[in-house]
CSV table of C-alpha atoms and ligand atoms in Angstrom, one decimal:
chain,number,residue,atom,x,y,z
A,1475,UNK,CA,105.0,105.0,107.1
A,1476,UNK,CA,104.6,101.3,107.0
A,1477,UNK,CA,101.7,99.0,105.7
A,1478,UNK,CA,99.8,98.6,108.6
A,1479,UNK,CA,100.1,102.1,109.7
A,1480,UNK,CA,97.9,103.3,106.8
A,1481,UNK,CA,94.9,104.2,108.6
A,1482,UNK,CA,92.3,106.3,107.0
A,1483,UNK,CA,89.3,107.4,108.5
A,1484,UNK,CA,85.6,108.7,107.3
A,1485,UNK,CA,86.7,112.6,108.0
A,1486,UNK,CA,90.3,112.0,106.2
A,1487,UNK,CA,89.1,110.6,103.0
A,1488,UNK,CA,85.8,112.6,103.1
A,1489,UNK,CA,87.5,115.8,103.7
A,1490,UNK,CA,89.5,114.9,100.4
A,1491,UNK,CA,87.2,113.7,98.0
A,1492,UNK,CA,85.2,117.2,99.4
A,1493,UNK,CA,88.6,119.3,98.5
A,1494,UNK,CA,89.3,117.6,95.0
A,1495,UNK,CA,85.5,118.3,93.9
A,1496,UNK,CA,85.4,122.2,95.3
A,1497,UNK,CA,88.4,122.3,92.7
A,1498,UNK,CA,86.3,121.1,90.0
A,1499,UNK,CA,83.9,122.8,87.5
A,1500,UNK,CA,80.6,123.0,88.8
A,1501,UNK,CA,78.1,124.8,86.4
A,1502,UNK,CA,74.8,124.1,84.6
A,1503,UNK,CA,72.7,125.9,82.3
A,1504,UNK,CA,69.3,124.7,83.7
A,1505,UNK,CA,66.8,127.5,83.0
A,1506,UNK,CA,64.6,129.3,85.7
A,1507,UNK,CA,61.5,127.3,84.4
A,1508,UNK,CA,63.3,124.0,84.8
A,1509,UNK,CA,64.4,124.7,88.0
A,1510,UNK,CA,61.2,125.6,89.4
A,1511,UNK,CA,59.3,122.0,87.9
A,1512,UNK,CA,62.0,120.3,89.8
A,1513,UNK,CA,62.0,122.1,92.8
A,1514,UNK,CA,58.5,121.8,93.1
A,1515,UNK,CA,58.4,117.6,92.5
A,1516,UNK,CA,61.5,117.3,94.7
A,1517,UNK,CA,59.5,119.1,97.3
A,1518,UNK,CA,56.4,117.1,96.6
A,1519,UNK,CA,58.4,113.5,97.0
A,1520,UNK,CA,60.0,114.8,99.9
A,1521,UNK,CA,56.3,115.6,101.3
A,1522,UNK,CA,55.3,111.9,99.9
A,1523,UNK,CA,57.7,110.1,101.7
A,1524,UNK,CA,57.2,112.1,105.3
A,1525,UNK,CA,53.3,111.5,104.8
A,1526,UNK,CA,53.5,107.8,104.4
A,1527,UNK,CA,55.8,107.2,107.0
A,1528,UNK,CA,54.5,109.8,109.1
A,1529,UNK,CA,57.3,111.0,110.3
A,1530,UNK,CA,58.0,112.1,113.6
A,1531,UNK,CA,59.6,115.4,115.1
A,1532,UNK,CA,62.7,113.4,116.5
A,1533,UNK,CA,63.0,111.5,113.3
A,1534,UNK,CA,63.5,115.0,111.7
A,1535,UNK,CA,65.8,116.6,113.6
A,1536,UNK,CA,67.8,113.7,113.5
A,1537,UNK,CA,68.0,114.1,109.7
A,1538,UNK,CA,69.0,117.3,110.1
A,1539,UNK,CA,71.8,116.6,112.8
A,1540,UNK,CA,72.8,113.8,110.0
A,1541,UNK,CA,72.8,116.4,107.3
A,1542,UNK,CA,74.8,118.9,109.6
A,1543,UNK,CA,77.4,116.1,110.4
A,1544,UNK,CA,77.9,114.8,106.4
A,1545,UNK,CA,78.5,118.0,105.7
A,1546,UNK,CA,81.3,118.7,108.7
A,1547,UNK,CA,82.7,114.8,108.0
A,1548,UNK,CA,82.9,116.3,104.3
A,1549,UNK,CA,80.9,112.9,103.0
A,1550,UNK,CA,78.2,114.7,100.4
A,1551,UNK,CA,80.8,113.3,97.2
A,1552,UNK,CA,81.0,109.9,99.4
A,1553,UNK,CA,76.8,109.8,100.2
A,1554,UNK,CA,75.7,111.2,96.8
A,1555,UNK,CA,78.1,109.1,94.7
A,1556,UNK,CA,76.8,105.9,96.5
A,1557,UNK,CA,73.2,106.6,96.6
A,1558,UNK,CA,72.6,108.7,94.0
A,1559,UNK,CA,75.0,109.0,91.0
A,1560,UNK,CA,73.7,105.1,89.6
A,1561,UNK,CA,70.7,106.5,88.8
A,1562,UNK,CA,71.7,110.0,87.5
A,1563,UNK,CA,74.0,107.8,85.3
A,1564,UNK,CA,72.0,105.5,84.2
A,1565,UNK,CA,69.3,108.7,82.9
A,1566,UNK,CA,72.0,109.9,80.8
A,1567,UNK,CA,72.9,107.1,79.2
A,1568,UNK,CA,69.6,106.3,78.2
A,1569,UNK,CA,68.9,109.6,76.5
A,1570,UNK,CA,71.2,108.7,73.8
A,1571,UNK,CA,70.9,105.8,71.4
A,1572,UNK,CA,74.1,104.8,72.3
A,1573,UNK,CA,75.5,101.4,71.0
A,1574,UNK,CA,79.3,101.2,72.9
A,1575,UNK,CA,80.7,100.2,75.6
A,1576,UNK,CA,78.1,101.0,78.8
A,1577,UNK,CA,79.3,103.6,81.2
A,1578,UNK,CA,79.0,103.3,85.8
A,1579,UNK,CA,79.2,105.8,87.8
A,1580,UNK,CA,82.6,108.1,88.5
A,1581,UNK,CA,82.6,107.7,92.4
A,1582,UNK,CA,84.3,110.1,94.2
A,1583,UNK,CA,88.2,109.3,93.8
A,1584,UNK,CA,89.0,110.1,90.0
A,1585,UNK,CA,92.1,112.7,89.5
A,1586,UNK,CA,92.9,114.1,86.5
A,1587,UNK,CA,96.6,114.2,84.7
A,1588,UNK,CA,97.6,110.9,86.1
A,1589,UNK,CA,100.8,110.1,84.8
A,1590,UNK,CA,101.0,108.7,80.7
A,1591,UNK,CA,101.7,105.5,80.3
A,1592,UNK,CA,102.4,103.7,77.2
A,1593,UNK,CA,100.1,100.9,75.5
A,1594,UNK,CA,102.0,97.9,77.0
A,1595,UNK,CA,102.9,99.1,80.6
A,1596,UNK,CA,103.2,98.3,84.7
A,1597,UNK,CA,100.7,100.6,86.4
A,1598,UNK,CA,102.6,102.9,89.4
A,1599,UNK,CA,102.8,100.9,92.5
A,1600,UNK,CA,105.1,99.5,95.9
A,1601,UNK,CA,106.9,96.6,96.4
A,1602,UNK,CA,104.3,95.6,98.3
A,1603,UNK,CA,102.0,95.4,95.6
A,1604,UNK,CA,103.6,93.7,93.7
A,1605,UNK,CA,103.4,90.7,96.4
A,1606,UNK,CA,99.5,90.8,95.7
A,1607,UNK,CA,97.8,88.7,92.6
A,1608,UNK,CA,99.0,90.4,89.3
A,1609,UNK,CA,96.8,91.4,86.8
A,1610,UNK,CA,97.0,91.9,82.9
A,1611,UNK,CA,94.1,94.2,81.6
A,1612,UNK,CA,94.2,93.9,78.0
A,1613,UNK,CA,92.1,94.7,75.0
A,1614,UNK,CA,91.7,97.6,72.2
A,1615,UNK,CA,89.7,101.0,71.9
A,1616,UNK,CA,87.3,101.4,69.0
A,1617,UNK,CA,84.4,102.6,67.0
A,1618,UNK,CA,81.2,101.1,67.3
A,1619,UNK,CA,82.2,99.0,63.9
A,1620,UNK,CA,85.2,97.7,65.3
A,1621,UNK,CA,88.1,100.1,64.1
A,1622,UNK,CA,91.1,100.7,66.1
A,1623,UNK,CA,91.4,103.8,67.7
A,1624,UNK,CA,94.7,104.4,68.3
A,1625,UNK,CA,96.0,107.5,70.5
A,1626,UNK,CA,92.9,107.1,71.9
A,1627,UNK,CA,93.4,107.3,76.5
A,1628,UNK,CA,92.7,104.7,78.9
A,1629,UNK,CA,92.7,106.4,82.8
A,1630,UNK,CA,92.8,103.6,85.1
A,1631,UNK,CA,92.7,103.8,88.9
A,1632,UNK,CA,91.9,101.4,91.4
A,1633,UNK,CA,92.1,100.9,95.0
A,1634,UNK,CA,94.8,98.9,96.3
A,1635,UNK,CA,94.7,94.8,97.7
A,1636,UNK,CA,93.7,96.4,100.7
A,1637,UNK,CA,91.3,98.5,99.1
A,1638,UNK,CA,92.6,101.9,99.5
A,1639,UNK,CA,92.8,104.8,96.6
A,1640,UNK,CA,96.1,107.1,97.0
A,1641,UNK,CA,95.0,110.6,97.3
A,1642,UNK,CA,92.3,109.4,99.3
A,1643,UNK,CA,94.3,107.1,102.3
A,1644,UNK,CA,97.3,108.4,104.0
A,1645,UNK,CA,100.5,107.1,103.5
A,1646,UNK,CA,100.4,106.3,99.6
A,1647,UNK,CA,102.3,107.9,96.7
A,1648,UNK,CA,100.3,110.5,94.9
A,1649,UNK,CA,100.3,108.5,91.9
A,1650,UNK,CA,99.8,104.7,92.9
A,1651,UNK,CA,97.9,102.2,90.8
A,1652,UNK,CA,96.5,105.8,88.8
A,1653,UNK,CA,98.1,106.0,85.2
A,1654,UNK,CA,96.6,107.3,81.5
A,1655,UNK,CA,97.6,104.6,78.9
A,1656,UNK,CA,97.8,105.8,75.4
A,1657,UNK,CA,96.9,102.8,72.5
A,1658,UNK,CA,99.1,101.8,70.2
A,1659,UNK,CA,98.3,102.5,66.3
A,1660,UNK,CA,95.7,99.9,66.5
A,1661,UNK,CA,94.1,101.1,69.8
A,1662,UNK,CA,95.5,98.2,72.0
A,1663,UNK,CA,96.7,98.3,75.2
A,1664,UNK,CA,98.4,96.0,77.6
A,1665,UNK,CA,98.5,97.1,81.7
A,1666,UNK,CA,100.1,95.2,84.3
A,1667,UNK,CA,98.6,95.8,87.7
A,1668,UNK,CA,96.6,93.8,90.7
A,1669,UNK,CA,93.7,92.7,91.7
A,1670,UNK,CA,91.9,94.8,93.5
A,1671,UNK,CA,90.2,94.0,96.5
A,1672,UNK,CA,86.4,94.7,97.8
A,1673,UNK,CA,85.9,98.2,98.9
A,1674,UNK,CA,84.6,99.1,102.3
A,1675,UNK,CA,83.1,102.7,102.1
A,1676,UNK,CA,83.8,104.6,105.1
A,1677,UNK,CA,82.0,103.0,107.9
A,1678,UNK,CA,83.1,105.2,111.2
A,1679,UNK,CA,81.4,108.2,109.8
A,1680,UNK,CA,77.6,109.6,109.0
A,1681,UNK,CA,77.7,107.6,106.0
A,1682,UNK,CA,78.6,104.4,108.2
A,1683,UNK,CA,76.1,105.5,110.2
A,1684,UNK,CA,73.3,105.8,107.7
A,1685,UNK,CA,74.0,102.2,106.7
A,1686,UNK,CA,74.0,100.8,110.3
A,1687,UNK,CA,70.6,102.8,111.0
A,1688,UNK,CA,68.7,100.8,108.1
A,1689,UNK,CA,70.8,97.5,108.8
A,1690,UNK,CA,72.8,97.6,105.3
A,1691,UNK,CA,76.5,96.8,104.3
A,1692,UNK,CA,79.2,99.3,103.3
A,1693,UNK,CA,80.9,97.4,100.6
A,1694,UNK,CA,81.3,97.7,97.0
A,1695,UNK,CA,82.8,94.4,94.7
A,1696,UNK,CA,86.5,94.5,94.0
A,1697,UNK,CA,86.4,97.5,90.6
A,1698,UNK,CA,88.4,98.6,88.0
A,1699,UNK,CA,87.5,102.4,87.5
A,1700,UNK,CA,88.1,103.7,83.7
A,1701,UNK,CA,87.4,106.9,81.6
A,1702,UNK,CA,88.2,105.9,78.1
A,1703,UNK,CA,89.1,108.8,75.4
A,1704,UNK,CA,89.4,109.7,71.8
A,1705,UNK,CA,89.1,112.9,70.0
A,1706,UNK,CA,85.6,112.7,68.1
A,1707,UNK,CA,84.1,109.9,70.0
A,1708,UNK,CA,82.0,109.9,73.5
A,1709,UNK,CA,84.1,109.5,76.3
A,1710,UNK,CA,82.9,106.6,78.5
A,1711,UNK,CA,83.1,106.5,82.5
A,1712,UNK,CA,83.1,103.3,83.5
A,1713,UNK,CA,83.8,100.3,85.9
A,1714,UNK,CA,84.7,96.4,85.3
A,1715,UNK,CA,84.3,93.9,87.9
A,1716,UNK,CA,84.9,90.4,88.8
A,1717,UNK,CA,82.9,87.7,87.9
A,1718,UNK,CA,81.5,85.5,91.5
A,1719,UNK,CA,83.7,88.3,93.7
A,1720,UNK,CA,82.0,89.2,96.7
A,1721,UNK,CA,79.4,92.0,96.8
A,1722,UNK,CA,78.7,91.8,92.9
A,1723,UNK,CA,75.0,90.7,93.4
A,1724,UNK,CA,74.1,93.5,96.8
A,1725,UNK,CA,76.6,96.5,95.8
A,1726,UNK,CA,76.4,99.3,98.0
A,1727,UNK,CA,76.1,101.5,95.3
A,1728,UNK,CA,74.1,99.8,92.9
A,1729,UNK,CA,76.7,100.5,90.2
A,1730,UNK,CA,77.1,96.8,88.4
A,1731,UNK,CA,76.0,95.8,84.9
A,1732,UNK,CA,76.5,92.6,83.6
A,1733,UNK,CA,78.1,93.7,80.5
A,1734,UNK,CA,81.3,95.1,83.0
A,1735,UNK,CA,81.8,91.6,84.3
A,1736,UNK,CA,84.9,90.1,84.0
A,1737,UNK,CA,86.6,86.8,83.8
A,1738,UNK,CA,90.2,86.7,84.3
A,1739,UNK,CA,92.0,83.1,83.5
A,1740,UNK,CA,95.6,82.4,85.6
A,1741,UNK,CA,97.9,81.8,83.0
A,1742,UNK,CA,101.3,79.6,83.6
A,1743,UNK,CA,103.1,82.4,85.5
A,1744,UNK,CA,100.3,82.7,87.9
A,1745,UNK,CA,99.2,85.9,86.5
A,1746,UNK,CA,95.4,86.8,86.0
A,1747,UNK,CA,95.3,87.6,82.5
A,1748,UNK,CA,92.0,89.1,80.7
A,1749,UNK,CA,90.5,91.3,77.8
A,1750,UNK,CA,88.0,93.7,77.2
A,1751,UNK,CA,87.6,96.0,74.6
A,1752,UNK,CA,86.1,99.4,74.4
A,1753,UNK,CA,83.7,100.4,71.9
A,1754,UNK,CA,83.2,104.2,71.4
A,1755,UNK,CA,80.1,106.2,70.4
A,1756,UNK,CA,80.8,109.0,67.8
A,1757,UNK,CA,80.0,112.4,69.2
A,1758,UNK,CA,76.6,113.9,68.0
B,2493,DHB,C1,82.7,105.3,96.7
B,2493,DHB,C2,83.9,104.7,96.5
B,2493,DHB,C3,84.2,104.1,95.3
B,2493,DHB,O1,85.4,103.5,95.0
B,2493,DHB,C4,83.2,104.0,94.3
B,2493,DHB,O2,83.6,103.4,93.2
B,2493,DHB,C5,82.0,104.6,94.5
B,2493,DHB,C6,81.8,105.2,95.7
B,2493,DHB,C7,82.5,106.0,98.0
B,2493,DHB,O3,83.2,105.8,98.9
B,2493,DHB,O4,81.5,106.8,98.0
B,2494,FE,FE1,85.9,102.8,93.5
């Protein structure tokens, strides 16, 4: 399959974000009593909202036929992740008195067991990505104080310049632009890869649809997706983006922070060159 003929569509990568979550494990130990106080205010905002819009019988079973077709498109990981996870993510990191690095949301194309990579490495990708503007990612895990933390894992993955994820889009090997860098013995690390581009959500399906039926966009700021790693310490899920890209100031999914901004400089090869460092929170 050529370039151009990568063509994904909302029920393709729906379908697969939906199949790699079913494989997941999905359990919580919320209690009986818990369950019933949120059940009951879920209810009760739910019966809010329809009150003060007063809303009508076709206005329902159109939510319903929405519902019905998120479901058959396979778009609840794409829907939830856009519209809801920021917030859920945001809760749980402000439970903690956490001091590192901040965390975004996961989204819905993470794998796990991408390929190891060592500190100072090219991530997996085509000749054809290697035409688009390379990028050098580099910086050092630590602790909150500032100590190297080698052996500690960096999982990277990003869409493509054209801003598709492999696994998610047709046409891709498995493992493009996915890799888990292991530090050196000071915790550094030093990954060649590209710049990502914006990413357009899947607009042809109910999602799409939703957007179109308030008069929003679909697109997300160009993103570096990370989970960060070492034995003892919190792991962090995060995102880094591009400092003045498009979409950083009206994100779809509401998932920037100013502290994940970056600010790559073009050094005398014409590569984009830039560091960040990760600080990890010991484990209560
Ligand atoms: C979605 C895609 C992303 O790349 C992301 O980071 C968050 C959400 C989505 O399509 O739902
Ligand atoms: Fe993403």
């Amino acid at each position: 399959m050529t370039h151009s003929e990568i063509n994904p569509t909302a029920k393709g990568s729906g379908t697969a974000a939906t199949d790699k979550f079913k494989h997941e494990a999905i359990k919580s130990d919320t209690s009986t009593e818990r369950a019933n106080e949120i059940y009951k205010d879920l209810l009760a905002a739910i019966a809010d909202v329809a009150h003060k819009h007063e809303v009508t019988y076709d206005e329902y079973r159109v939510l319903k036929n929405w519902m019905i077709q998120v479901g058959e498109y396979g778009e609840w990981p794409l829907w939830l992740d856009v519209f809801v996870e920021h917030e859920i993510e945001k809760i749980n990191y402000n439970r903690h008195h956490y001091t590192g690095t901040k965390g975004s949301i996961e989204g819905p194309y993470y794998v796990e067991n991408s390929p190891e990579l060592p500190w100072k490495c090219e991530m997996p990708m085509r000749e054809q990505d290697k035409a688009a503007q390379p990028l050098i990612f580099q910086g050092q895990v630590t602790d909150v104080d500032g100590k190297g933390l080698g052996g500690a894992t960096v999982e990277l993955w990003h869409a493509d310049e054209e801003g598709f994820y492999s696994q998610f889009a047709p046409g891709i090997p498995e493992w493009n632009l996915r890799g888990t860098i292991v530090t050196n013995e000071n915790g550094e690390y030093e990954i060649k890869t590209l710049q990502p581009a914006p990413y357009q959500i899947p607009a042809d399906g109910p999602t799409g649809w939703f957007i179109e039926s308030y008069g929003g966009h679909p697109w997300r700021p160009a993103h570096l997706h990370l989970k960060v790693k070492s034995p003892g310490y919190r792991e962090i899920t995060t995102q880094l983006y591009f400092q003045g890209g498009e979409w950083i100031d009206n994100d779809v999914a509401t998932a920037v922070k100013p502290e994940l901004l970056l600010d790559p400089q073009t050094d005398a090869d014409s590569n984009n060159i830039v560091n960040y460092s990760f600080a990890l929170d010991k484990k209560e």
